[in-house]
Amino acid sequence: MQPLWTDRRFLLFPAVTLLLISTLPAFAQRGGAGSSGAGASAGSASPGNIGGSTGTRGNTGSIPGTNTPFPNSTTTNPDMNRPIFLSGKVMFDDGTPANTDIRIERVCSGQPHLESHTDSKGRFYFQLGQNTMVDTDASDAMMTPIGTPNQQGNGQWASSGRMSGLGGMGSGLFNCELRAAYPGYRSDLVELSTRRSMDDPNVGTIVLHRLQNVKGTTISVTSALAPKKAQKDYEKGMQLASKGKFDEAEEHFANAVDLYPKYAIAWYALGQLQARNNKGDEARKSFENAISADKNYVNPYNQLALLSAQGSKWEDAASYSSQVISLNPVEFPSAYWYNALANYNLKKGDLAEKSARELVKLDTAHKYPEAESLLAQLSLDQGKYPEAAAHLRSYLALAPNAKNADALKQMLLKIDQASAGQQK
């Protein structure tokens, strides 16, 4: 949902990554372990803490997030003037016929950008960076909703706008890949970082692999039914938002939903802007309206989970994130983090652990090292010191530059001492 906008830390929560250790025995707590950073109390009488000063259970952990949706992130590089053209074909591994709704996306540093769509036979051909249309209907919105990592999951609302001169040495495509996108399917990836303007444009066949147990979509079926005027208002709103003209964009989104109250993606876009402007109640209502318009449209559920976590409404955060996981257990890793945090704060350790472990398995790009920190805390709560130490080491390996890394290393020594004492 990386911290929704450049930093990965959600501003409402302290920038901590490890929770309060409440179960270390007294001999393992000597040396001032109780105030090494920012953290939260798990309710014990004599806690030591990983990450910081004692707080309340309601402030445990951190919600990865970024600073603002709709950044104007159009990439330009005047040193690269030759365009790159790409062509290829998309096919489904289960024999499903190709269609014109398959998106071709460029993903750079986790940020998805719509480049083109396939034709009725699954073919595509386009100039990289040529598409100037920005949209939130699918993974552009899914990948980086407010409060999630700039990855999947489900990055920023970045402009898919024209990138002058992508090509040449290819440095403008550093950490970039090409993929197809279609609800309920996982795409093969085509590496773009080494591609040059004079290369053969044909990237071959991209295969879409069907995902199991995916009921929800990141594309709303209501969009095709919107009247032309409503669609124009929505598209204009997206264009204005990509240029940083958020107030004008909000007016166009509002006009779109007035014209077509079942316009789910327009409600979602409106909610994003309202959340950006700290209009939490209005944003919540817009996301709820998006769900009313299309109950299988997953994005607004995830945003409601985030808003609920922001307000420490843990029951709501657990409920909404559970609905995301039920509808789409693959494409929204942020939902597992919200669910783990919510259940931890609700003192439902088993459920928190389940979601945190699922997140670790799903997060192959290691965008959520905080999951390891939570698992360390949960292991300590159960007196499982070797396992806690293993999770803490994993966290430090994934986040070696954490602000409290030195303090955490000292805490790790204390956990190892506790583990050694436990084995005697």
GROMACS .gro file of C-alpha atoms in nm:
model
  424
    1MET     CA    1   0.000   0.000   0.000
    2GLN     CA    2   0.656   0.150   0.028
    3PRO     CA    3   0.557   0.414   0.258
    4LEU     CA    4   0.288   0.599   0.047
    5TRP     CA    5   0.486   0.852  -0.075
    6THR     CA    6   0.854   0.871  -0.067
    7ASP     CA    7   0.950   0.760   0.274
    8ARG     CA    8   0.748   0.449   0.360
    9ARG     CA    9   0.656   0.567   0.707
   10PHE     CA   10   0.301   0.670   0.768
   11LEU     CA   11   0.306   1.008   0.939
   12LEU     CA   12   0.033   0.930   1.190
   13PHE     CA   13   0.246   0.660   1.350
   14PRO     CA   14   0.592   0.684   1.507
   15ALA     CA   15   0.868   0.579   1.270
   16VAL     CA   16   0.942   0.253   1.440
   17THR     CA   17   0.987  -0.090   1.303
   18LEU     CA   18   1.010  -0.310   1.608
   19LEU     CA   19   0.762  -0.341   1.886
   20LEU     CA   20   0.791  -0.352   2.261
   21ILE     CA   21   0.952  -0.663   2.404
   22SER     CA   22   0.741  -0.748   2.704
   23THR     CA   23   0.861  -1.094   2.793
   24LEU     CA   24   1.237  -1.079   2.829
   25PRO     CA   25   1.344  -1.204   3.170
   26ALA     CA   26   1.500  -0.956   3.409
   27PHE     CA   27   1.858  -1.071   3.349
   28ALA     CA   28   1.816  -0.994   2.982
   29GLN     CA   29   1.694  -0.639   3.045
   30ARG     CA   30   1.986  -0.492   3.234
   31GLY     CA   31   2.169  -0.213   3.060
   32GLY     CA   32   1.885   0.028   2.985
   33ALA     CA   33   1.706  -0.167   2.714
   34GLY     CA   34   1.382   0.005   2.802
   35SER     CA   35   1.439   0.324   2.606
   36SER     CA   36   1.615   0.263   2.281
   37GLY     CA   37   1.387   0.445   2.038
   38ALA     CA   38   1.016   0.473   1.962
   39GLY     CA   39   0.796   0.183   2.047
   40ALA     CA   40   0.485   0.070   2.228
   41SER     CA   41   0.385  -0.114   2.539
   42ALA     CA   42   0.235  -0.456   2.510
   43GLY     CA   43   0.102  -0.433   2.860
   44SER     CA   44   0.370  -0.602   3.069
   45ALA     CA   45   0.485  -0.484   3.410
   46SER     CA   46   0.854  -0.458   3.329
   47PRO     CA   47   0.904  -0.427   2.957
   48GLY     CA   48   1.224  -0.390   2.764
   49ASN     CA   49   1.167  -0.250   2.421
   50ILE     CA   50   1.295  -0.286   2.071
   51GLY     CA   51   1.261   0.039   1.891
   52GLY     CA   52   1.194   0.279   2.166
   53SER     CA   53   1.022   0.438   2.457
   54THR     CA   54   0.721   0.288   2.621
   55GLY     CA   55   0.391   0.393   2.469
   56THR     CA   56   0.048   0.241   2.437
   57ARG     CA   57  -0.046  -0.075   2.254
   58GLY     CA   58  -0.250   0.135   2.013
   59ASN     CA   59   0.068   0.285   1.869
   60THR     CA   60   0.263  -0.028   1.792
   61GLY     CA   61   0.438  -0.078   1.466
   62SER     CA   62   0.436   0.145   1.164
   63ILE     CA   63   0.216   0.172   0.861
   64PRO     CA   64   0.426   0.203   0.549
   65GLY     CA   65   0.309   0.498   0.351
   66THR     CA   66   0.409   0.778   0.125
   67ASN     CA   67   0.366   1.147   0.163
   68THR     CA   68   0.119   1.237  -0.108
   69PRO     CA   69  -0.084   1.067  -0.378
   70PHE     CA   70  -0.081   1.196  -0.732
   71PRO     CA   71   0.283   1.307  -0.743
   72ASN     CA   72   0.388   1.454  -1.074
   73SER     CA   73   0.644   1.187  -1.147
   74THR     CA   74   0.678   1.217  -1.522
   75THR     CA   75   1.030   1.103  -1.606
   76THR     CA   76   1.243   1.313  -1.835
   77ASN     CA   77   1.601   1.278  -1.947
   78PRO     CA   78   1.725   1.524  -2.209
   79ASP     CA   79   2.032   1.309  -2.277
   80MET     CA   80   1.828   1.028  -2.429
   81ASN     CA   81   1.651   1.131  -2.749
   82ARG     CA   82   1.581   0.812  -2.937
   83PRO     CA   83   1.246   0.644  -2.875
   84ILE     CA   84   1.213   0.276  -2.791
   85PHE     CA   85   0.940   0.072  -2.959
   86LEU     CA   86   0.815  -0.255  -2.814
   87SER     CA   87   0.592  -0.525  -2.958
   88GLY     CA   88   0.482  -0.869  -2.855
   89LYS     CA   89   0.190  -1.088  -2.768
   90VAL     CA   90   0.004  -1.190  -2.454
   91MET     CA   91  -0.153  -1.529  -2.394
   92PHE     CA   92  -0.331  -1.695  -2.101
   93ASP     CA   93  -0.185  -2.018  -1.964
   94ASP     CA   94  -0.533  -2.165  -1.916
   95GLY     CA   95  -0.649  -2.114  -2.274
   96THR     CA   96  -0.868  -1.813  -2.206
   97PRO     CA   97  -0.905  -1.614  -2.532
   98ALA     CA   98  -0.718  -1.284  -2.547
   99ASN     CA   99  -0.917  -0.958  -2.536
  100THR     CA  100  -0.867  -0.583  -2.561
  101ASP     CA  101  -0.884  -0.530  -2.182
  102ILE     CA  102  -0.533  -0.664  -2.116
  103ARG     CA  103  -0.309  -0.382  -2.000
  104ILE     CA  104   0.058  -0.355  -2.093
  105GLU     CA  105   0.243  -0.183  -1.812
  106ARG     CA  106   0.595  -0.059  -1.752
  107VAL     CA  107   0.696  -0.101  -1.388
  108CYS     CA  108   0.994   0.105  -1.269
  109SER     CA  109   1.109   0.073  -0.907
  110GLY     CA  110   0.773  -0.078  -0.826
  111GLN     CA  111   0.574   0.199  -0.995
  112PRO     CA  112   0.334   0.076  -1.265
  113HIS     CA  113   0.260   0.292  -1.570
  114LEU     CA  114   0.002   0.206  -1.833
  115GLU     CA  115   0.166   0.193  -2.176
  116SER     CA  116  -0.091   0.025  -2.399
  117HIS     CA  117  -0.357  -0.244  -2.434
  118THR     CA  118  -0.359  -0.557  -2.643
  119ASP     CA  119  -0.575  -0.597  -2.950
  120SER     CA  120  -0.838  -0.868  -2.981
  121LYS     CA  121  -0.568  -1.124  -3.064
  122GLY     CA  122  -0.346  -1.036  -2.770
  123ARG     CA  123  -0.092  -0.838  -2.973
  124PHE     CA  124   0.061  -0.503  -2.875
  125TYR     CA  125   0.293  -0.245  -3.030
  126PHE     CA  126   0.376   0.095  -2.885
  127GLN     CA  127   0.642   0.359  -2.826
  128LEU     CA  128   0.766   0.341  -2.469
  129GLY     CA  129   0.649   0.640  -2.269
  130GLN     CA  130   0.418   0.764  -2.543
  131ASN     CA  131   0.094   0.717  -2.350
  132THR     CA  132   0.001   1.042  -2.175
  133MET     CA  133  -0.318   0.916  -2.014
  134VAL     CA  134  -0.309   0.856  -1.640
  135ASP     CA  135  -0.557   0.622  -1.477
  136THR     CA  136  -0.625   0.452  -1.149
  137ASP     CA  137  -0.836   0.171  -1.284
  138ALA     CA  138  -0.619  -0.132  -1.206
  139SER     CA  139  -0.270  -0.158  -1.083
  140ASP     CA  140  -0.169   0.207  -1.121
  141ALA     CA  141  -0.393   0.260  -0.822
  142MET     CA  142  -0.356  -0.085  -0.679
  143MET     CA  143   0.018  -0.084  -0.656
  144THR     CA  144   0.057   0.221  -0.441
  145PRO     CA  145  -0.253   0.329  -0.260
  146ILE     CA  146  -0.216   0.562   0.034
  147GLY     CA  147  -0.009   0.393   0.299
  148THR     CA  148   0.146   0.110   0.100
  149PRO     CA  149   0.487   0.043  -0.035
  150ASN     CA  150   0.593   0.169  -0.370
  151GLN     CA  151   0.633  -0.168  -0.513
  152GLN     CA  152   0.251  -0.461  -0.520
  153GLY     CA  153   0.081  -0.399  -0.390
  154ASN     CA  154  -0.112  -0.329  -0.455
  155GLY     CA  155   0.293   0.245  -0.520
  156GLN     CA  156   0.222   0.596  -0.586
  157TRP     CA  157  -0.028   0.738  -0.822
  158ALA     CA  158   0.245   0.818  -1.065
  159SER     CA  159   0.191   0.980  -1.397
  160SER     CA  160   0.199   0.748  -1.693
  161GLY     CA  161   0.287   1.053  -1.892
  162ARG     CA  162   0.522   1.101  -2.182
  163MET     CA  163   0.885   1.045  -2.098
  164SER     CA  164   1.098   1.239  -2.343
  165GLY     CA  165   1.370   1.033  -2.502
  166LEU     CA  166   1.344   0.704  -2.318
  167GLY     CA  167   1.602   0.502  -2.501
  168GLY     CA  168   1.964   0.569  -2.587
  169MET     CA  169   2.183   0.413  -2.320
  170GLY     CA  170   1.876   0.281  -2.144
  171SER     CA  171   1.963   0.437  -1.807
  172GLY     CA  172   1.612   0.586  -1.801
  173LEU     CA  173   1.485   0.228  -1.771
  174PHE     CA  174   1.694   0.137  -1.469
  175ASN     CA  175   1.503  -0.113  -1.253
  176CYS     CA  176   1.221  -0.129  -1.508
  177GLU     CA  177   1.022  -0.427  -1.633
  178LEU     CA  178   0.738  -0.482  -1.876
  179ARG     CA  179   0.433  -0.687  -1.781
  180ALA     CA  180   0.078  -0.760  -1.880
  181ALA     CA  181  -0.199  -0.696  -1.629
  182TYR     CA  182  -0.537  -0.862  -1.607
  183PRO     CA  183  -0.750  -0.931  -1.298
  184GLY     CA  184  -0.691  -1.272  -1.145
  185TYR     CA  185  -0.367  -1.339  -1.333
  186ARG     CA  186   0.007  -1.304  -1.266
  187SER     CA  187   0.226  -1.190  -1.554
  188ASP     CA  188   0.565  -1.295  -1.681
  189LEU     CA  189   0.813  -1.005  -1.660
  190VAL     CA  190   1.037  -0.868  -1.935
  191GLU     CA  191   1.355  -0.691  -1.823
  192LEU     CA  192   1.388  -0.342  -1.975
  193SER     CA  193   1.696  -0.196  -1.805
  194THR     CA  194   1.936  -0.315  -2.077
  195ARG     CA  195   1.710  -0.241  -2.375
  196ARG     CA  196   1.837   0.002  -2.639
  197SER     CA  197   1.656   0.197  -2.909
  198MET     CA  198   1.811  -0.010  -3.188
  199ASP     CA  199   1.718  -0.347  -3.037
  200ASP     CA  200   1.458  -0.574  -3.194
  201PRO     CA  201   1.126  -0.435  -3.061
  202ASN     CA  202   0.973  -0.784  -3.029
  203VAL     CA  203   0.982  -0.894  -2.663
  204GLY     CA  204   0.815  -1.226  -2.743
  205THR     CA  205   0.513  -1.375  -2.570
  206ILE     CA  206   0.413  -1.267  -2.219
  207VAL     CA  207   0.216  -1.539  -2.041
  208LEU     CA  208  -0.055  -1.459  -1.787
  209HIS     CA  209  -0.081  -1.727  -1.518
  210ARG     CA  210  -0.414  -1.770  -1.344
  211LEU     CA  211  -0.414  -1.699  -0.972
  212GLN     CA  212  -0.610  -1.919  -0.738
  213ASN     CA  213  -0.883  -1.793  -0.505
  214VAL     CA  214  -0.898  -1.441  -0.650
  215LYS     CA  215  -1.256  -1.317  -0.646
  216GLY     CA  216  -1.201  -0.942  -0.641
  217THR     CA  217  -1.066  -0.720  -0.917
  218THR     CA  218  -0.852  -0.410  -0.945
  219ILE     CA  219  -1.056  -0.305  -1.249
  220SER     CA  220  -1.412  -0.193  -1.189
  221VAL     CA  221  -1.672  -0.336  -1.424
  222THR     CA  222  -1.877  -0.017  -1.383
  223SER     CA  223  -1.630   0.193  -1.584
  224ALA     CA  224  -1.751   0.069  -1.922
  225LEU     CA  225  -2.107   0.172  -1.835
  226ALA     CA  226  -2.023   0.532  -1.745
  227PRO     CA  227  -2.174   0.801  -1.972
  228LYS     CA  228  -1.928   0.977  -2.203
  229LYS     CA  229  -1.952   1.304  -2.006
  230ALA     CA  230  -1.872   1.127  -1.680
  231GLN     CA  231  -1.577   0.952  -1.842
  232LYS     CA  232  -1.445   1.283  -1.973
  233ASP     CA  233  -1.473   1.438  -1.627
  234TYR     CA  234  -1.287   1.143  -1.477
  235GLU     CA  235  -1.012   1.157  -1.740
  236LYS     CA  236  -0.977   1.532  -1.698
  237GLY     CA  237  -0.954   1.486  -1.323
  238MET     CA  238  -0.673   1.237  -1.366
  239GLN     CA  239  -0.486   1.472  -1.600
  240LEU     CA  240  -0.518   1.761  -1.356
  241ALA     CA  241  -0.416   1.548  -1.060
  242SER     CA  242  -0.103   1.430  -1.241
  243LYS     CA  243  -0.009   1.798  -1.283
  244GLY     CA  244  -0.061   1.872  -0.914
  245LYS     CA  245  -0.386   2.065  -0.967
  246PHE     CA  246  -0.566   1.872  -0.697
  247ASP     CA  247  -0.853   2.112  -0.621
  248GLU     CA  248  -0.955   2.127  -0.986
  249ALA     CA  249  -0.917   1.751  -1.016
  250GLU     CA  250  -1.144   1.697  -0.718
  251GLU     CA  251  -1.416   1.905  -0.887
  252HIS     CA  252  -1.403   1.689  -1.199
  253PHE     CA  253  -1.415   1.364  -0.998
  254ALA     CA  254  -1.714   1.502  -0.807
  255ASN     CA  255  -1.884   1.590  -1.135
  256ALA     CA  256  -1.817   1.239  -1.266
  257VAL     CA  257  -1.986   1.068  -0.971
  258ASP     CA  258  -2.275   1.318  -0.980
  259LEU     CA  259  -2.335   1.219  -1.342
  260TYR     CA  260  -2.288   0.849  -1.272
  261PRO     CA  261  -2.323   0.752  -0.903
  262LYS     CA  262  -2.207   0.395  -0.976
  263TYR     CA  263  -1.873   0.515  -1.114
  264ALA     CA  264  -1.654   0.317  -0.872
  265ILE     CA  265  -1.312   0.428  -0.994
  266ALA     CA  266  -1.420   0.794  -0.986
  267TRP     CA  267  -1.537   0.753  -0.625
  268TYR     CA  268  -1.204   0.589  -0.549
  269ALA     CA  269  -1.006   0.873  -0.713
  270LEU     CA  270  -1.215   1.129  -0.528
  271GLY     CA  271  -1.147   0.950  -0.200
  272GLN     CA  272  -0.774   0.947  -0.272
  273LEU     CA  273  -0.769   1.324  -0.311
  274GLN     CA  274  -0.986   1.378  -0.005
  275ALA     CA  275  -0.753   1.158   0.199
  276ARG     CA  276  -0.457   1.353   0.063
  277ASN     CA  277  -0.620   1.674   0.190
  278ASN     CA  278  -0.684   1.521   0.534
  279LYS     CA  279  -1.058   1.500   0.474
  280GLY     CA  280  -1.081   1.162   0.640
  281ASP     CA  281  -1.457   1.145   0.685
  282GLU     CA  282  -1.524   1.251   0.326
  283ALA     CA  283  -1.265   1.006   0.195
  284ARG     CA  284  -1.421   0.724   0.394
  285LYS     CA  285  -1.761   0.804   0.246
  286SER     CA  286  -1.621   0.810  -0.107
  287PHE     CA  287  -1.451   0.472  -0.061
  288GLU     CA  288  -1.774   0.330   0.081
  289ASN     CA  289  -1.961   0.461  -0.224
  290ALA     CA  290  -1.705   0.295  -0.450
  291ILE     CA  291  -1.773  -0.036  -0.276
  292SER     CA  292  -2.149   0.015  -0.303
  293ALA     CA  293  -2.106   0.067  -0.676
  294ASP     CA  294  -1.888  -0.242  -0.723
  295LYS     CA  295  -1.852  -0.485  -0.434
  296ASN     CA  296  -1.572  -0.678  -0.606
  297TYR     CA  297  -1.357  -0.369  -0.664
  298VAL     CA  298  -1.081  -0.429  -0.409
  299ASN     CA  299  -0.893  -0.096  -0.396
  300PRO     CA  300  -1.140   0.099  -0.176
  301TYR     CA  301  -1.151  -0.180   0.084
  302ASN     CA  302  -0.776  -0.147   0.122
  303GLN     CA  303  -0.799   0.229   0.163
  304LEU     CA  304  -1.068   0.191   0.428
  305ALA     CA  305  -0.840  -0.050   0.612
  306LEU     CA  306  -0.568   0.213   0.604
  307LEU     CA  307  -0.794   0.497   0.718
  308SER     CA  308  -0.916   0.279   1.003
  309ALA     CA  309  -0.561   0.198   1.109
  310GLN     CA  310  -0.476   0.567   1.093
  311GLY     CA  311  -0.754   0.637   1.339
  312SER     CA  312  -0.662   0.338   1.560
  313LYS     CA  313  -1.000   0.187   1.474
  314TRP     CA  314  -0.854  -0.160   1.495
  315GLU     CA  315  -1.177  -0.357   1.463
  316ASP     CA  316  -1.257  -0.176   1.138
  317ALA     CA  317  -0.898  -0.212   1.015
  318ALA     CA  318  -0.911  -0.586   1.081
  319SER     CA  319  -1.249  -0.619   0.909
  320TYR     CA  320  -1.165  -0.423   0.593
  321SER     CA  321  -0.822  -0.582   0.553
  322SER     CA  322  -0.978  -0.925   0.594
  323GLN     CA  323  -1.219  -0.843   0.312
  324VAL     CA  324  -0.927  -0.743   0.090
  325ILE     CA  325  -0.750  -1.070   0.166
  326SER     CA  326  -1.067  -1.267   0.098
  327LEU     CA  327  -1.127  -1.096  -0.237
  328ASN     CA  328  -0.767  -1.091  -0.355
  329PRO     CA  329  -0.509  -1.269  -0.138
  330VAL     CA  330  -0.223  -1.209  -0.382
  331GLU     CA  331  -0.207  -0.851  -0.507
  332PHE     CA  332  -0.244  -0.647  -0.185
  333PRO     CA  333   0.038  -0.727   0.060
  334SER     CA  334  -0.043  -0.404   0.245
  335ALA     CA  335  -0.369  -0.565   0.358
  336TYR     CA  336  -0.175  -0.833   0.545
  337TRP     CA  337   0.024  -0.565   0.724
  338TYR     CA  338  -0.287  -0.369   0.824
  339ASN     CA  339  -0.447  -0.694   0.938
  340ALA     CA  340  -0.142  -0.799   1.139
  341LEU     CA  341  -0.117  -0.460   1.311
  342ALA     CA  342  -0.488  -0.448   1.381
  343ASN     CA  343  -0.498  -0.792   1.535
  344TYR     CA  344  -0.185  -0.726   1.739
  345ASN     CA  345  -0.349  -0.417   1.885
  346LEU     CA  346  -0.667  -0.618   1.946
  347LYS     CA  347  -0.449  -0.866   2.140
  348LYS     CA  348  -0.525  -1.140   1.891
  349GLY     CA  349  -0.172  -1.269   1.863
  350ASP     CA  350  -0.253  -1.582   1.663
  351LEU     CA  351  -0.429  -1.385   1.390
  352ALA     CA  352  -0.156  -1.120   1.388
  353GLU     CA  353   0.108  -1.388   1.350
  354LYS     CA  354  -0.083  -1.558   1.068
  355SER     CA  355  -0.107  -1.237   0.867
  356ALA     CA  356   0.254  -1.140   0.934
  357ARG     CA  357   0.378  -1.482   0.818
  358GLU     CA  358   0.164  -1.464   0.505
  359LEU     CA  359   0.306  -1.121   0.434
  360VAL     CA  360   0.664  -1.248   0.466
  361LYS     CA  361   0.586  -1.523   0.213
  362LEU     CA  362   0.409  -1.286  -0.026
  363ASP     CA  363   0.659  -1.001   0.005
  364THR     CA  364   0.933  -1.150  -0.213
  365ALA     CA  365   1.064  -0.800  -0.290
  366HIS     CA  366   1.110  -0.735   0.085
  367LYS     CA  367   0.910  -0.415   0.088
  368TYR     CA  368   0.773  -0.487   0.437
  369PRO     CA  369   1.066  -0.565   0.669
  370GLU     CA  370   0.835  -0.453   0.950
  371ALA     CA  371   0.665  -0.791   0.930
  372GLU     CA  372   0.982  -0.950   1.065
  373SER     CA  373   0.984  -0.703   1.353
  374LEU     CA  374   0.628  -0.791   1.444
  375LEU     CA  375   0.706  -1.163   1.431
  376ALA     CA  376   1.003  -1.097   1.661
  377GLN     CA  377   0.769  -0.931   1.908
  378LEU     CA  378   0.512  -1.208   1.889
  379SER     CA  379   0.781  -1.471   1.942
  380LEU     CA  380   0.905  -1.284   2.248
  381ASP     CA  381   0.552  -1.264   2.381
  382GLN     CA  382   0.551  -1.644   2.369
  383GLY     CA  383   0.897  -1.679   2.519
  384LYS     CA  384   1.039  -1.818   2.194
  385TYR     CA  385   1.373  -1.640   2.213
  386PRO     CA  386   1.563  -1.827   1.938
  387GLU     CA  387   1.279  -1.761   1.694
  388ALA     CA  388   1.258  -1.398   1.806
  389ALA     CA  389   1.631  -1.358   1.747
  390ALA     CA  390   1.599  -1.509   1.399
  391HIS     CA  391   1.323  -1.265   1.303
  392LEU     CA  392   1.515  -0.972   1.446
  393ARG     CA  393   1.824  -1.071   1.248
  394SER     CA  394   1.607  -1.093   0.936
  395TYR     CA  395   1.472  -0.747   1.002
  396LEU     CA  396   1.820  -0.600   1.048
  397ALA     CA  397   1.937  -0.770   0.729
  398LEU     CA  398   1.643  -0.619   0.537
  399ALA     CA  399   1.669  -0.275   0.701
  400PRO     CA  400   2.037  -0.231   0.792
  401ASN     CA  401   2.005   0.149   0.790
  402ALA     CA  402   1.712   0.167   1.030
  403LYS     CA  403   1.749   0.466   1.261
  404ASN     CA  404   1.745   0.240   1.565
  405ALA     CA  405   1.964  -0.034   1.415
  406ASP     CA  406   2.241   0.005   1.673
  407ALA     CA  407   1.995  -0.017   1.960
  408LEU     CA  408   1.831  -0.320   1.800
  409LYS     CA  409   2.165  -0.494   1.770
  410GLN     CA  410   2.217  -0.442   2.141
  411MET     CA  411   1.871  -0.578   2.206
  412LEU     CA  412   1.953  -0.879   1.991
  413LEU     CA  413   2.245  -0.956   2.222
  414LYS     CA  414   2.005  -0.951   2.516
  415ILE     CA  415   1.767  -1.184   2.338
  416ASP     CA  416   2.055  -1.421   2.269
  417GLN     CA  417   2.145  -1.408   2.638
  418ALA     CA  418   1.786  -1.491   2.728
  419SER     CA  419   1.789  -1.776   2.478
  420ALA     CA  420   2.112  -1.918   2.622
  421GLY     CA  421   1.973  -1.894   2.974
  422GLN     CA  422   1.653  -2.067   2.866
  423GLN     CA  423   1.851  -2.361   2.726
  424LYS     CA  424   2.052  -2.418   3.047
   0.00000   0.00000   0.00000
